[in-house]
Amino acid sequence: MTSGAATQEGAMMRHTRLPGESAEYLAAREELRLAEIDLMRQREKVAARRRALPPGPPVDDYVFVEGPADLDAGDTPVRETTLSELFTAPDRPLIVYHFMYGKLQTDPCPMCTLWTDGYNGVAHHIARNADFVIAAAADLPALRQHARNRGWSRLRLLSCGDSSFKYDLGSEDEDGEQDSTLSVFTRDDDGTVRHFYSAHPRMAEDIKERGIDLLSPVWQMLDLTPGGRGDWYPRLDY
């Protein structure tokens, strides 16, 4: 998509018509635009490599529990559902966000809450292309109460604290310490569920938090400002 405000002067492209922009500012802005193009193209190359991954390993048909689809209908009846049953069609991928709540994470994670606030707003768009659920180790009533507090009316909420799902996918350790993760699964024609891809905040010893930042627009918006994101962290209330 191109902007009607974009103008091109020689090899330079300007996105504004402000008369007070200095030559120094324009030159720096042009260098930044070219760097942003390089970054965009690199992201697209990485996305293509991700899509080209070979078939992942088969996974267990993990069991989850969930309550009524309507959060305001209370927390019962509770029913069990399996990982394979979360797919609504054979050719659709399944996206699972591992919410940090339950076991050693006795309070809902503020960072996960920030992400999930956003997912609630776009879940109906994601549903056009993929199935999407939120899974936490917390007991179902506690998870659903937090969802009611946040107004998460568009999300399918699952409790998986009694299974090894989070441990096997790397979002929980042996002691029950939680971590945020996003996992993608596929289902073969014969019903076999395979792990396709998982993203974790921790990408290396020196990258402990930024592995899934692109999945929330908040960080990208703050990175556009002079101060950047700084050391700001979300809270459950402001």
PDB file of C-alpha atoms in Angstrom:
ATOM      1  CA  MET A   1       0.000   0.000   0.000  1.00  0.00           C
ATOM      2  CA  THR A   2       1.364   3.423  -0.882  1.00  0.00           C
ATOM      3  CA  SER A   3       0.613   6.691   0.835  1.00  0.00           C
ATOM      4  CA  GLY A   4      -0.838   9.649  -1.012  1.00  0.00           C
ATOM      5  CA  ALA A   5       1.547  11.816   0.979  1.00  0.00           C
ATOM      6  CA  ALA A   6       4.654  10.073  -0.383  1.00  0.00           C
ATOM      7  CA  THR A   7       6.632  12.135  -2.875  1.00  0.00           C
ATOM      8  CA  GLN A   8       9.822  11.240  -4.697  1.00  0.00           C
ATOM      9  CA  GLU A   9      12.546  13.757  -5.403  1.00  0.00           C
ATOM     10  CA  GLY A  10      15.251  12.148  -7.497  1.00  0.00           C
ATOM     11  CA  ALA A  11      16.182   8.950  -5.666  1.00  0.00           C
ATOM     12  CA  MET A  12      14.758  10.224  -2.379  1.00  0.00           C
ATOM     13  CA  MET A  13      11.227   9.398  -1.235  1.00  0.00           C
ATOM     14  CA  ARG A  14       9.522  11.736   1.181  1.00  0.00           C
ATOM     15  CA  HIS A  15       6.455  10.740   3.164  1.00  0.00           C
ATOM     16  CA  THR A  16       5.615  14.250   4.362  1.00  0.00           C
ATOM     17  CA  ARG A  17       5.195  17.724   2.890  1.00  0.00           C
ATOM     18  CA  LEU A  18       6.474  19.686   5.885  1.00  0.00           C
ATOM     19  CA  PRO A  19       8.472  22.748   4.794  1.00  0.00           C
ATOM     20  CA  GLY A  20      10.705  22.919   7.877  1.00  0.00           C
ATOM     21  CA  GLU A  21      12.591  19.661   7.366  1.00  0.00           C
ATOM     22  CA  SER A  22      16.333  20.364   7.254  1.00  0.00           C
ATOM     23  CA  ALA A  23      18.681  18.829   4.723  1.00  0.00           C
ATOM     24  CA  GLU A  24      20.315  16.940   7.609  1.00  0.00           C
ATOM     25  CA  TYR A  25      16.970  15.513   8.718  1.00  0.00           C
ATOM     26  CA  LEU A  26      15.980  14.540   5.168  1.00  0.00           C
ATOM     27  CA  ALA A  27      19.291  12.779   4.552  1.00  0.00           C
ATOM     28  CA  ALA A  28      19.045  10.836   7.811  1.00  0.00           C
ATOM     29  CA  ARG A  29      15.414   9.986   7.134  1.00  0.00           C
ATOM     30  CA  GLU A  30      16.335   8.658   3.685  1.00  0.00           C
ATOM     31  CA  GLU A  31      19.074   6.451   5.149  1.00  0.00           C
ATOM     32  CA  LEU A  32      16.565   5.162   7.657  1.00  0.00           C
ATOM     33  CA  ARG A  33      13.991   4.428   4.935  1.00  0.00           C
ATOM     34  CA  LEU A  34      16.511   2.332   3.030  1.00  0.00           C
ATOM     35  CA  ALA A  35      17.464   0.486   6.224  1.00  0.00           C
ATOM     36  CA  GLU A  36      13.792  -0.195   6.899  1.00  0.00           C
ATOM     37  CA  ILE A  37      13.427  -1.638   3.397  1.00  0.00           C
ATOM     38  CA  ASP A  38      16.382  -3.950   4.066  1.00  0.00           C
ATOM     39  CA  LEU A  39      14.787  -5.019   7.346  1.00  0.00           C
ATOM     40  CA  MET A  40      11.443  -5.689   5.650  1.00  0.00           C
ATOM     41  CA  ARG A  41      13.080  -7.821   2.970  1.00  0.00           C
ATOM     42  CA  GLN A  42      15.060  -9.748   5.584  1.00  0.00           C
ATOM     43  CA  ARG A  43      11.852 -10.411   7.554  1.00  0.00           C
ATOM     44  CA  GLU A  44      10.229 -11.733   4.385  1.00  0.00           C
ATOM     45  CA  LYS A  45      13.200 -14.033   3.739  1.00  0.00           C
ATOM     46  CA  VAL A  46      12.962 -15.386   7.284  1.00  0.00           C
ATOM     47  CA  ALA A  47       9.197 -15.871   6.931  1.00  0.00           C
ATOM     48  CA  ALA A  48       9.757 -17.800   3.695  1.00  0.00           C
ATOM     49  CA  ARG A  49      12.285 -20.073   5.429  1.00  0.00           C
ATOM     50  CA  ARG A  50       9.787 -20.648   8.220  1.00  0.00           C
ATOM     51  CA  ARG A  51       7.044 -21.600   5.764  1.00  0.00           C
ATOM     52  CA  ALA A  52       9.473 -23.999   4.051  1.00  0.00           C
ATOM     53  CA  LEU A  53      10.187 -26.021   7.200  1.00  0.00           C
ATOM     54  CA  PRO A  54       9.906 -29.793   6.628  1.00  0.00           C
ATOM     55  CA  PRO A  55       7.101 -31.674   8.407  1.00  0.00           C
ATOM     56  CA  GLY A  56       7.527 -31.460  12.152  1.00  0.00           C
ATOM     57  CA  PRO A  57       7.305 -34.367  14.592  1.00  0.00           C
ATOM     58  CA  PRO A  58       3.986 -35.968  15.545  1.00  0.00           C
ATOM     59  CA  VAL A  59       2.785 -34.908  18.988  1.00  0.00           C
ATOM     60  CA  ASP A  60       0.540 -36.465  21.605  1.00  0.00           C
ATOM     61  CA  ASP A  61      -3.148 -35.705  21.459  1.00  0.00           C
ATOM     62  CA  TYR A  62      -2.997 -33.601  24.619  1.00  0.00           C
ATOM     63  CA  VAL A  63      -6.144 -33.109  26.694  1.00  0.00           C
ATOM     64  CA  PHE A  64      -7.397 -29.652  27.687  1.00  0.00           C
ATOM     65  CA  VAL A  65     -10.435 -28.513  29.652  1.00  0.00           C
ATOM     66  CA  GLU A  66     -12.667 -25.566  28.845  1.00  0.00           C
ATOM     67  CA  GLY A  67     -15.876 -23.952  30.002  1.00  0.00           C
ATOM     68  CA  PRO A  68     -18.783 -22.361  28.123  1.00  0.00           C
ATOM     69  CA  ALA A  69     -17.936 -20.255  25.077  1.00  0.00           C
ATOM     70  CA  ASP A  70     -19.782 -17.356  26.711  1.00  0.00           C
ATOM     71  CA  LEU A  71     -17.631 -16.034  29.564  1.00  0.00           C
ATOM     72  CA  ASP A  72     -20.693 -14.543  31.259  1.00  0.00           C
ATOM     73  CA  ALA A  73     -22.362 -17.965  31.402  1.00  0.00           C
ATOM     74  CA  GLY A  74     -20.192 -19.025  34.343  1.00  0.00           C
ATOM     75  CA  ASP A  75     -17.493 -21.678  34.434  1.00  0.00           C
ATOM     76  CA  THR A  76     -19.599 -24.827  34.087  1.00  0.00           C
ATOM     77  CA  PRO A  77     -20.205 -27.205  32.516  1.00  0.00           C
ATOM     78  CA  VAL A  78     -16.556 -28.132  32.016  1.00  0.00           C
ATOM     79  CA  ARG A  79     -15.669 -30.356  29.108  1.00  0.00           C
ATOM     80  CA  GLU A  80     -12.520 -32.041  27.883  1.00  0.00           C
ATOM     81  CA  THR A  81     -11.172 -31.467  24.394  1.00  0.00           C
ATOM     82  CA  THR A  82      -8.053 -32.796  22.707  1.00  0.00           C
ATOM     83  CA  LEU A  83      -5.433 -31.061  20.616  1.00  0.00           C
ATOM     84  CA  SER A  84      -6.712 -32.731  17.455  1.00  0.00           C
ATOM     85  CA  GLU A  85     -10.247 -31.541  18.193  1.00  0.00           C
ATOM     86  CA  LEU A  86      -9.100 -27.914  18.212  1.00  0.00           C
ATOM     87  CA  PHE A  87      -8.736 -28.026  14.419  1.00  0.00           C
ATOM     88  CA  THR A  88     -11.953 -26.954  12.697  1.00  0.00           C
ATOM     89  CA  ALA A  89     -10.854 -28.213   9.265  1.00  0.00           C
ATOM     90  CA  PRO A  90      -8.075 -30.501   7.991  1.00  0.00           C
ATOM     91  CA  ASP A  91      -6.289 -27.806   5.997  1.00  0.00           C
ATOM     92  CA  ARG A  92      -6.220 -25.154   8.735  1.00  0.00           C
ATOM     93  CA  PRO A  93      -3.230 -24.556  11.031  1.00  0.00           C
ATOM     94  CA  LEU A  94      -3.723 -24.257  14.772  1.00  0.00           C
ATOM     95  CA  ILE A  95      -2.073 -21.449  16.738  1.00  0.00           C
ATOM     96  CA  VAL A  96      -1.724 -21.830  20.514  1.00  0.00           C
ATOM     97  CA  TYR A  97      -0.562 -19.001  22.754  1.00  0.00           C
ATOM     98  CA  HIS A  98       0.890 -20.328  26.029  1.00  0.00           C
ATOM     99  CA  PHE A  99      -0.277 -17.901  28.699  1.00  0.00           C
ATOM    100  CA  MET A 100       1.914 -17.545  31.803  1.00  0.00           C
ATOM    101  CA  TYR A 101      -0.558 -18.282  34.583  1.00  0.00           C
ATOM    102  CA  GLY A 102      -0.701 -21.249  36.921  1.00  0.00           C
ATOM    103  CA  LYS A 103       1.652 -23.394  39.005  1.00  0.00           C
ATOM    104  CA  LEU A 104       4.600 -21.157  40.033  1.00  0.00           C
ATOM    105  CA  GLN A 105       3.064 -18.212  38.137  1.00  0.00           C
ATOM    106  CA  THR A 106       0.448 -17.536  40.808  1.00  0.00           C
ATOM    107  CA  ASP A 107      -0.723 -14.259  39.249  1.00  0.00           C
ATOM    108  CA  PRO A 108      -1.498 -13.636  35.563  1.00  0.00           C
ATOM    109  CA  CYS A 109       1.559 -12.412  33.680  1.00  0.00           C
ATOM    110  CA  PRO A 110       1.170  -8.702  32.826  1.00  0.00           C
ATOM    111  CA  MET A 111       3.177  -9.127  29.614  1.00  0.00           C
ATOM    112  CA  CYS A 112       1.053 -12.080  28.469  1.00  0.00           C
ATOM    113  CA  THR A 113      -2.023 -10.059  29.398  1.00  0.00           C
ATOM    114  CA  LEU A 114      -0.857  -7.212  27.155  1.00  0.00           C
ATOM    115  CA  TRP A 115      -0.399  -9.589  24.225  1.00  0.00           C
ATOM    116  CA  THR A 116      -3.726 -11.308  24.834  1.00  0.00           C
ATOM    117  CA  ASP A 117      -5.583  -7.990  25.078  1.00  0.00           C
ATOM    118  CA  GLY A 118      -4.441  -7.452  21.500  1.00  0.00           C
ATOM    119  CA  TYR A 119      -5.275 -10.993  20.390  1.00  0.00           C
ATOM    120  CA  ASN A 120      -8.828 -10.558  21.629  1.00  0.00           C
ATOM    121  CA  GLY A 121      -9.180  -7.618  19.260  1.00  0.00           C
ATOM    122  CA  VAL A 122      -7.939  -9.492  16.192  1.00  0.00           C
ATOM    123  CA  ALA A 123      -9.078 -13.063  16.909  1.00  0.00           C
ATOM    124  CA  HIS A 124     -11.989 -12.831  14.459  1.00  0.00           C
ATOM    125  CA  HIS A 125      -9.526 -11.835  11.716  1.00  0.00           C
ATOM    126  CA  ILE A 126      -7.130 -14.686  12.552  1.00  0.00           C
ATOM    127  CA  ALA A 127     -10.092 -17.091  12.426  1.00  0.00           C
ATOM    128  CA  ARG A 128     -10.437 -16.465   8.698  1.00  0.00           C
ATOM    129  CA  ASN A 129      -7.168 -18.329   8.158  1.00  0.00           C
ATOM    130  CA  ALA A 130      -6.295 -20.345  11.265  1.00  0.00           C
ATOM    131  CA  ASP A 131      -7.678 -21.757  14.498  1.00  0.00           C
ATOM    132  CA  PHE A 132      -6.435 -19.906  17.580  1.00  0.00           C
ATOM    133  CA  VAL A 133      -6.618 -20.703  21.300  1.00  0.00           C
ATOM    134  CA  ILE A 134      -5.112 -19.519  24.580  1.00  0.00           C
ATOM    135  CA  ALA A 135      -3.757 -22.242  26.889  1.00  0.00           C
ATOM    136  CA  ALA A 136      -2.664 -21.782  30.503  1.00  0.00           C
ATOM    137  CA  ALA A 137      -1.675 -24.007  33.414  1.00  0.00           C
ATOM    138  CA  ALA A 138      -4.052 -22.112  35.702  1.00  0.00           C
ATOM    139  CA  ASP A 139      -7.257 -23.691  36.956  1.00  0.00           C
ATOM    140  CA  LEU A 140     -10.120 -22.956  34.603  1.00  0.00           C
ATOM    141  CA  PRO A 141     -12.148 -20.695  36.962  1.00  0.00           C
ATOM    142  CA  ALA A 142      -9.099 -18.509  37.674  1.00  0.00           C
ATOM    143  CA  LEU A 143      -8.248 -18.230  33.976  1.00  0.00           C
ATOM    144  CA  ARG A 144     -11.822 -17.375  33.035  1.00  0.00           C
ATOM    145  CA  GLN A 145     -12.137 -14.792  35.803  1.00  0.00           C
ATOM    146  CA  HIS A 146      -9.030 -13.032  34.544  1.00  0.00           C
ATOM    147  CA  ALA A 147     -10.511 -13.162  31.049  1.00  0.00           C
ATOM    148  CA  ARG A 148     -13.738 -11.604  32.321  1.00  0.00           C
ATOM    149  CA  ASN A 149     -11.743  -8.848  34.019  1.00  0.00           C
ATOM    150  CA  ARG A 150     -10.058  -8.096  30.682  1.00  0.00           C
ATOM    151  CA  GLY A 151     -13.119  -8.506  28.459  1.00  0.00           C
ATOM    152  CA  TRP A 152     -11.685 -11.363  26.380  1.00  0.00           C
ATOM    153  CA  SER A 153     -14.966 -12.321  24.765  1.00  0.00           C
ATOM    154  CA  ARG A 154     -13.500 -13.466  21.423  1.00  0.00           C
ATOM    155  CA  LEU A 155     -10.940 -15.989  22.671  1.00  0.00           C
ATOM    156  CA  ARG A 156     -11.131 -19.726  23.263  1.00  0.00           C
ATOM    157  CA  LEU A 157      -9.570 -20.351  26.683  1.00  0.00           C
ATOM    158  CA  LEU A 158      -8.136 -23.709  27.703  1.00  0.00           C
ATOM    159  CA  SER A 159      -6.584 -25.063  30.879  1.00  0.00           C
ATOM    160  CA  CYS A 160      -3.803 -27.620  30.438  1.00  0.00           C
ATOM    161  CA  GLY A 161      -2.231 -27.725  33.890  1.00  0.00           C
ATOM    162  CA  ASP A 162      -2.811 -31.469  34.267  1.00  0.00           C
ATOM    163  CA  SER A 163      -0.996 -32.417  31.053  1.00  0.00           C
ATOM    164  CA  SER A 164       2.607 -32.217  29.855  1.00  0.00           C
ATOM    165  CA  PHE A 165       1.644 -29.944  26.958  1.00  0.00           C
ATOM    166  CA  LYS A 166       3.403 -26.821  28.207  1.00  0.00           C
ATOM    167  CA  TYR A 167       6.446 -28.743  29.427  1.00  0.00           C
ATOM    168  CA  ASP A 168       6.847 -30.603  26.125  1.00  0.00           C
ATOM    169  CA  LEU A 169       6.555 -27.368  24.140  1.00  0.00           C
ATOM    170  CA  GLY A 170       9.069 -25.548  26.337  1.00  0.00           C
ATOM    171  CA  SER A 171       6.746 -23.082  28.061  1.00  0.00           C
ATOM    172  CA  GLU A 172       7.130 -24.706  31.481  1.00  0.00           C
ATOM    173  CA  ASP A 173      10.096 -26.206  33.336  1.00  0.00           C
ATOM    174  CA  GLU A 174      10.353 -29.138  35.734  1.00  0.00           C
ATOM    175  CA  ASP A 175       9.447 -26.930  38.690  1.00  0.00           C
ATOM    176  CA  GLY A 176       6.376 -25.382  37.062  1.00  0.00           C
ATOM    177  CA  GLU A 177       8.000 -22.067  36.168  1.00  0.00           C
ATOM    178  CA  GLN A 178       6.045 -20.609  33.248  1.00  0.00           C
ATOM    179  CA  ASP A 179       7.182 -18.915  30.047  1.00  0.00           C
ATOM    180  CA  SER A 180       5.272 -17.304  27.204  1.00  0.00           C
ATOM    181  CA  THR A 181       5.381 -19.206  23.923  1.00  0.00           C
ATOM    182  CA  LEU A 182       3.437 -19.367  20.695  1.00  0.00           C
ATOM    183  CA  SER A 183       3.143 -22.733  18.944  1.00  0.00           C
ATOM    184  CA  VAL A 184       1.759 -23.674  15.537  1.00  0.00           C
ATOM    185  CA  PHE A 185       0.454 -27.139  14.707  1.00  0.00           C
ATOM    186  CA  THR A 186      -0.757 -28.869  11.560  1.00  0.00           C
ATOM    187  CA  ARG A 187      -2.919 -31.941  11.046  1.00  0.00           C
ATOM    188  CA  ASP A 188      -2.283 -34.586   8.386  1.00  0.00           C
ATOM    189  CA  ASP A 189      -5.030 -36.147   6.301  1.00  0.00           C
ATOM    190  CA  ASP A 190      -4.900 -39.236   8.535  1.00  0.00           C
ATOM    191  CA  GLY A 191      -5.470 -37.098  11.642  1.00  0.00           C
ATOM    192  CA  THR A 192      -1.856 -37.003  12.857  1.00  0.00           C
ATOM    193  CA  VAL A 193      -1.097 -33.692  14.602  1.00  0.00           C
ATOM    194  CA  ARG A 194       2.375 -32.302  14.032  1.00  0.00           C
ATOM    195  CA  HIS A 195       4.314 -29.506  15.650  1.00  0.00           C
ATOM    196  CA  PHE A 196       5.206 -26.965  12.968  1.00  0.00           C
ATOM    197  CA  TYR A 197       6.879 -24.072  14.799  1.00  0.00           C
ATOM    198  CA  SER A 198       7.255 -22.454  18.216  1.00  0.00           C
ATOM    199  CA  ALA A 199       8.490 -18.992  19.123  1.00  0.00           C
ATOM    200  CA  HIS A 200       9.896 -18.155  22.554  1.00  0.00           C
ATOM    201  CA  PRO A 201      10.969 -14.843  24.089  1.00  0.00           C
ATOM    202  CA  ARG A 202      14.406 -16.322  24.833  1.00  0.00           C
ATOM    203  CA  MET A 203      16.389 -16.731  21.633  1.00  0.00           C
ATOM    204  CA  ALA A 204      19.946 -16.841  23.017  1.00  0.00           C
ATOM    205  CA  GLU A 205      21.858 -16.276  26.232  1.00  0.00           C
ATOM    206  CA  ASP A 206      21.935 -12.551  25.476  1.00  0.00           C
ATOM    207  CA  ILE A 207      18.377 -12.371  24.065  1.00  0.00           C
ATOM    208  CA  LYS A 208      16.045 -13.205  26.913  1.00  0.00           C
ATOM    209  CA  GLU A 209      12.876 -11.275  26.085  1.00  0.00           C
ATOM    210  CA  ARG A 210      12.507 -10.150  22.456  1.00  0.00           C
ATOM    211  CA  GLY A 211      11.834 -13.372  20.598  1.00  0.00           C
ATOM    212  CA  ILE A 212       8.105 -12.753  20.184  1.00  0.00           C
ATOM    213  CA  ASP A 213       7.973  -8.951  20.279  1.00  0.00           C
ATOM    214  CA  LEU A 214       6.734  -8.803  16.695  1.00  0.00           C
ATOM    215  CA  LEU A 215       3.531 -10.521  17.841  1.00  0.00           C
ATOM    216  CA  SER A 216       2.405  -7.378  19.682  1.00  0.00           C
ATOM    217  CA  PRO A 217       2.053  -3.949  18.045  1.00  0.00           C
ATOM    218  CA  VAL A 218       2.726  -2.172  21.342  1.00  0.00           C
ATOM    219  CA  TRP A 219       6.501  -2.623  21.147  1.00  0.00           C
ATOM    220  CA  GLN A 220       6.613  -1.675  17.488  1.00  0.00           C
ATOM    221  CA  MET A 221       4.664   1.523  18.182  1.00  0.00           C
ATOM    222  CA  LEU A 222       6.963   2.494  21.054  1.00  0.00           C
ATOM    223  CA  ASP A 223      10.020   1.799  18.882  1.00  0.00           C
ATOM    224  CA  LEU A 224       8.813   4.564  16.535  1.00  0.00           C
ATOM    225  CA  THR A 225       9.170   7.201  19.256  1.00  0.00           C
ATOM    226  CA  PRO A 226      12.342   9.125  20.205  1.00  0.00           C
ATOM    227  CA  GLY A 227      12.585   7.358  23.562  1.00  0.00           C
ATOM    228  CA  GLY A 228      11.784   3.904  22.232  1.00  0.00           C
ATOM    229  CA  ARG A 229      10.420   1.280  24.591  1.00  0.00           C
ATOM    230  CA  GLY A 230      13.066   1.981  27.243  1.00  0.00           C
ATOM    231  CA  ASP A 231      12.633  -0.166  30.344  1.00  0.00           C
ATOM    232  CA  TRP A 232       8.825   0.072  30.359  1.00  0.00           C
ATOM    233  CA  TYR A 233       6.835  -3.005  31.301  1.00  0.00           C
ATOM    234  CA  PRO A 234       3.054  -3.415  31.348  1.00  0.00           C
ATOM    235  CA  ARG A 235       1.040  -3.896  34.507  1.00  0.00           C
ATOM    236  CA  LEU A 236      -2.322  -5.484  35.122  1.00  0.00           C
ATOM    237  CA  ASP A 237      -3.718  -2.061  36.032  1.00  0.00           C
ATOM    238  CA  TYR A 238      -2.668   1.545  35.484  1.00  0.00           C
TER     239      TYR A 238
END
